[in-house]
Coordinates of C-alpha atoms in Angstrom, one line a residue:
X1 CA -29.1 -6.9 -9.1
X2 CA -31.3 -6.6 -5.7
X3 CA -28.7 -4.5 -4.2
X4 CA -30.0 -3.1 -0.4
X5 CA -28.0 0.5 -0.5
X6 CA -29.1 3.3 2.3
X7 CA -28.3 6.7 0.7
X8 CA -29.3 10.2 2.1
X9 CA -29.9 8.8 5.6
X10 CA -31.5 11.0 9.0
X11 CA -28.7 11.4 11.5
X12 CA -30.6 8.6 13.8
X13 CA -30.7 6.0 11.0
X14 CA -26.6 6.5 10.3
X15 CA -26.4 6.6 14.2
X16 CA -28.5 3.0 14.3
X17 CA -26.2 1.8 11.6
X18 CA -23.1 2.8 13.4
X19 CA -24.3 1.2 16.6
X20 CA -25.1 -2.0 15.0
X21 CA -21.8 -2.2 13.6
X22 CA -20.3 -1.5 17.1
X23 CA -22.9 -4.4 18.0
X24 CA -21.3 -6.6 15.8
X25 CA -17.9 -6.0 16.3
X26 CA -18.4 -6.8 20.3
X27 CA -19.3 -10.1 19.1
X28 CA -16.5 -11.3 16.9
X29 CA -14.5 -10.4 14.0
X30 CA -16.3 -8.3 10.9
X31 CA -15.3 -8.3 7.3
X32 CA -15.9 -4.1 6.5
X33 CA -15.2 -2.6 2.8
X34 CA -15.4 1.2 3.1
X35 CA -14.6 3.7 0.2
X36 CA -14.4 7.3 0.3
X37 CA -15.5 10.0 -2.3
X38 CA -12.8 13.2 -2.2
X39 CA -13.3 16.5 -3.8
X40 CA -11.0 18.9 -3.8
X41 CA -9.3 17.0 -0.9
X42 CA -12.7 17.5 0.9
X43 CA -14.4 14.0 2.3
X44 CA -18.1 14.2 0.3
X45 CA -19.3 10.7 1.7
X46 CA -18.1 7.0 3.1
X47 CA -19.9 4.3 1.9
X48 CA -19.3 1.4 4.5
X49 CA -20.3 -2.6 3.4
X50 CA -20.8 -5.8 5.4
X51 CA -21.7 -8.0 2.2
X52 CA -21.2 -7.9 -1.3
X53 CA -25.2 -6.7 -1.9
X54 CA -25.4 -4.0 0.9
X55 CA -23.8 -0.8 1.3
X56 CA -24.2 2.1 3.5
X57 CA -23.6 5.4 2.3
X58 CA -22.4 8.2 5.1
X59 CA -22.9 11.9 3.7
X60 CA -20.4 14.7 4.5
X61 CA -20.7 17.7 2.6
X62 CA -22.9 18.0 -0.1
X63 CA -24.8 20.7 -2.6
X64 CA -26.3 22.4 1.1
X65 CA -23.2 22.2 2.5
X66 CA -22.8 20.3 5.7
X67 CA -24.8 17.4 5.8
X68 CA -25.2 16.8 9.2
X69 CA -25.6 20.0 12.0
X70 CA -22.1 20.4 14.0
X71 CA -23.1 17.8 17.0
X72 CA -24.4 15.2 14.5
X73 CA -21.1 15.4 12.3
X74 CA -18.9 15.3 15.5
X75 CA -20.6 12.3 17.3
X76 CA -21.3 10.1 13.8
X77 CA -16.9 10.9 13.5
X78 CA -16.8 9.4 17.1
X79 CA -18.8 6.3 16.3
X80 CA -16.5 6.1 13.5
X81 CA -13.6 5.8 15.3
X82 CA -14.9 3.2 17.5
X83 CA -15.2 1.2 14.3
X84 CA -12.3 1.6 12.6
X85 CA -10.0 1.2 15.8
X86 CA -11.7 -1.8 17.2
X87 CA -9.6 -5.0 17.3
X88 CA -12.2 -7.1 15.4
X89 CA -12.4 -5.4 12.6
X90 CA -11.2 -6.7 9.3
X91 CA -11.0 -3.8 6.6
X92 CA -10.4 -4.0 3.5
X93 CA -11.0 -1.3 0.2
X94 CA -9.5 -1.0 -3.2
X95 CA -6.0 0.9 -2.6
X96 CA -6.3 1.3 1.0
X97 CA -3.6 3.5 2.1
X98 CA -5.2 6.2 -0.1
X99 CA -8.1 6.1 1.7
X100 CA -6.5 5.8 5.3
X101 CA -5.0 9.1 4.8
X102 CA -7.9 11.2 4.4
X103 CA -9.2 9.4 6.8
X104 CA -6.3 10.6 9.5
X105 CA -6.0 13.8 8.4
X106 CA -9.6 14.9 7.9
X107 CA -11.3 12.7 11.2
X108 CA -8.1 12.2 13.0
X109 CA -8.7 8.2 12.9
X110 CA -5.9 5.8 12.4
X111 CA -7.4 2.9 11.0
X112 CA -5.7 -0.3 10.3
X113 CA -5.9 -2.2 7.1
X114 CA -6.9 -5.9 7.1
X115 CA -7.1 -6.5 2.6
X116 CA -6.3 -4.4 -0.5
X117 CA -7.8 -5.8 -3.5
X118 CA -5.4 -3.8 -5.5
X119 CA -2.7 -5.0 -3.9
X120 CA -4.0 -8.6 -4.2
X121 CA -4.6 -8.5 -7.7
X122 CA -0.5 -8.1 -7.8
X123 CA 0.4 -11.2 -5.8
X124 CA -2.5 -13.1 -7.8
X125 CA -1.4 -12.2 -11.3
X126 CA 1.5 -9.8 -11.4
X127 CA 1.4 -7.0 -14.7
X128 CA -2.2 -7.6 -15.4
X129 CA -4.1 -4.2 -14.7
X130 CA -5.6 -3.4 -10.8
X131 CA -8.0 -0.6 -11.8
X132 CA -11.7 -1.9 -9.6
X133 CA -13.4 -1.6 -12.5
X134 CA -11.4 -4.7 -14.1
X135 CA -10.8 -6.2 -10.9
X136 CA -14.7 -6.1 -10.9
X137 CA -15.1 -7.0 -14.2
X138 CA -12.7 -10.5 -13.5
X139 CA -14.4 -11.4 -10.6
X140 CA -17.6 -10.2 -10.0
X141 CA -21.2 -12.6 -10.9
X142 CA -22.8 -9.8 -12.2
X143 CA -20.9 -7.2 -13.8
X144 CA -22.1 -4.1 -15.1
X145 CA -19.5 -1.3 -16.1
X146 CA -20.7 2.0 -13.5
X147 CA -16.8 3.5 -13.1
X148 CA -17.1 6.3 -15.9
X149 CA -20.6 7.2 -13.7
X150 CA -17.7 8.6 -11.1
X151 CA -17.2 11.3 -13.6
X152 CA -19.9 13.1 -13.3
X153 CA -19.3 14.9 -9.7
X154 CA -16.3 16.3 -10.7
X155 CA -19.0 19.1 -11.7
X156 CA -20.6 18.0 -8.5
X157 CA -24.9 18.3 -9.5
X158 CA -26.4 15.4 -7.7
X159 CA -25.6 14.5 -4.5
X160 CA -28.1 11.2 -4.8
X161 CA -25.5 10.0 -7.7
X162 CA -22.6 10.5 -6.1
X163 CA -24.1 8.5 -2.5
X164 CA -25.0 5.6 -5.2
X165 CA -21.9 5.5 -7.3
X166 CA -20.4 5.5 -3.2
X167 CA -22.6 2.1 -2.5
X168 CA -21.4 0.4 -6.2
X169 CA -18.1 0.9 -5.3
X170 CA -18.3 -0.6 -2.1
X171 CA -20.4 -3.9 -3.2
X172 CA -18.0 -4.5 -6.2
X173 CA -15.3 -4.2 -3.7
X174 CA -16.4 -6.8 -1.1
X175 CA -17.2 -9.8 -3.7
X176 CA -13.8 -9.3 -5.0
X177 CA -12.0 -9.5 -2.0
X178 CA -14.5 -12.8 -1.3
X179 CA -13.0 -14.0 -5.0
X180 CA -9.4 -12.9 -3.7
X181 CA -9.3 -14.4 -0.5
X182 CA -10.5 -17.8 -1.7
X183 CA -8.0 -17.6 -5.1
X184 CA -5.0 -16.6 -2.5
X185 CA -5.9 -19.5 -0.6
X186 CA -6.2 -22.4 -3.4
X187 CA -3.3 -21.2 -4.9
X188 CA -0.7 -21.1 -2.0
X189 CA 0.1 -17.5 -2.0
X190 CA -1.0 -16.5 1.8
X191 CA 2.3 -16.0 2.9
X192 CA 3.0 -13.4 -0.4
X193 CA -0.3 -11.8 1.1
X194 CA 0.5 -11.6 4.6
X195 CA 4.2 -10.2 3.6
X196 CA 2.8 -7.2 1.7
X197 CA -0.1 -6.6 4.4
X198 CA 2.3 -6.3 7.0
X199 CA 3.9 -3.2 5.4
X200 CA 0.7 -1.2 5.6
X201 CA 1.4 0.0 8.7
X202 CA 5.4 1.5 7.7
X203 CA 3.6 2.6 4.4
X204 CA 1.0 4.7 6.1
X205 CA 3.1 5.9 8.5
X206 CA 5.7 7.1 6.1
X207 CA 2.7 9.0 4.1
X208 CA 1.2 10.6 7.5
X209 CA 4.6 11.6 8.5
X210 CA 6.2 12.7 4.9
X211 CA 9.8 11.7 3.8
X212 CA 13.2 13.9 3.4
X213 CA 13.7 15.5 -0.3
X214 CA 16.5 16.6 -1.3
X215 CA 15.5 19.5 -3.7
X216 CA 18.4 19.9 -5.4
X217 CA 19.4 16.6 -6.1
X218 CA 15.6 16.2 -7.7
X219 CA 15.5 19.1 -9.7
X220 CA 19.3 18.2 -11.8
X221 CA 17.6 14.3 -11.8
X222 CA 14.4 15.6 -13.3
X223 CA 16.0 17.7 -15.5
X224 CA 18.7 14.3 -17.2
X225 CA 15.6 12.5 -17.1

């Protein structure tokens, strides 16, 4: 595959990027995949996509520590946010609302979600398995299994692996949702779709916010259970 992934990039060239993007978005609407890579509830890196053979990959923290200095890290967040809030943006990722958290609660953005191919698989063919790596697997030209590569950083050694695993998980992403999109629409199940997009929003705000437990009650339920 002649994949065009950025990884490891100077502050000016994810600045560059970022503006572009901006660029874009000024123009008309853009189709965006992004995907995060958490450790220890930590944000390492965002990979960001515009096409299903080019990824960008954003660094965070990595072996060093910070990646960028303290003004770098706060303006590329504020570039961010101009992304991900703009009104022409169409965002999509492999189970969104996971993703959208840690983006709220680590760079106070509230983004809105456009696609889930997870979520899509389920109004396509409900009870088959959602996992990317099948999804992938089902839909993608040319597919080569990379998933159990994600493994590796849970001892965290290579930063470079992680920022390219980052950029795989992005492309895959972005020709499924292509595949998705058009299978949604020959099959007649856009208004399934649209029903279960529309409850991102109640979804996310109900994870942001929390819900009552009643302690109690759980504990004698878990315990007949």
């Amino acid at each position: 595959n002649s994949y065009d992934f950025t990884t490891g990039p100077s502050f000016d060239t994810t600045r560059l990027y970022l503006l572009s993007l901006i660029a874009s978005l000024s123009q008309g609407p853009v189709r965006l995949v992004f995907d995060l890579e958490i450790f220890r509830k930590e944000i390492l890196c965002m990979g960001l996509s515009t096409g299903p053979k080019q990824a960008f990959c954003i660094p965070f923290l990595c072996l060093k520590g910070y990646y960028f200095s303290e003004e770098e890290h706060c303006q590329v967040i504020d570039l961010l946010r101009v992304i991900f809030t703009h009104p022409n943006l169409r965002l999509c990722n492999q189970n969104i609302s996971f993703d959208l958290q840690f983006l709220f609660w680590r760079f106070f953005i509230k983004a809105k979600a456009s696609f889930d191919t997870m979520v899509a698989q389920g109004v396509l063919f409900p009870g088959t398995p959602k996992s990317l790596d099948y999804l992938a697997s089902m839909y993608c030209e040319n597919y080569l299994y990379w998933k159990d590569d994600g493994k590796f950083w849970i001892k965290y050694e290579s930063d470079e692996k992680i920022w390219y695993y980052n950029c795989l998980d992005c492309v895959y992403t972005f020709e499924v949702w292509d595949a998705q999109e058009n299978a949604i629409d020959k099959l007649g199940f856009a208004p399934q779709m649209s029903f279960m997009l529309r409850q991102f929003s109640h979804v996310q705000d109900i994870m942001l916010r929390g819900v009552k437990v009643d302690l109690e009650a759980k504990a004698t339920i878990s315990q007949e259970l």
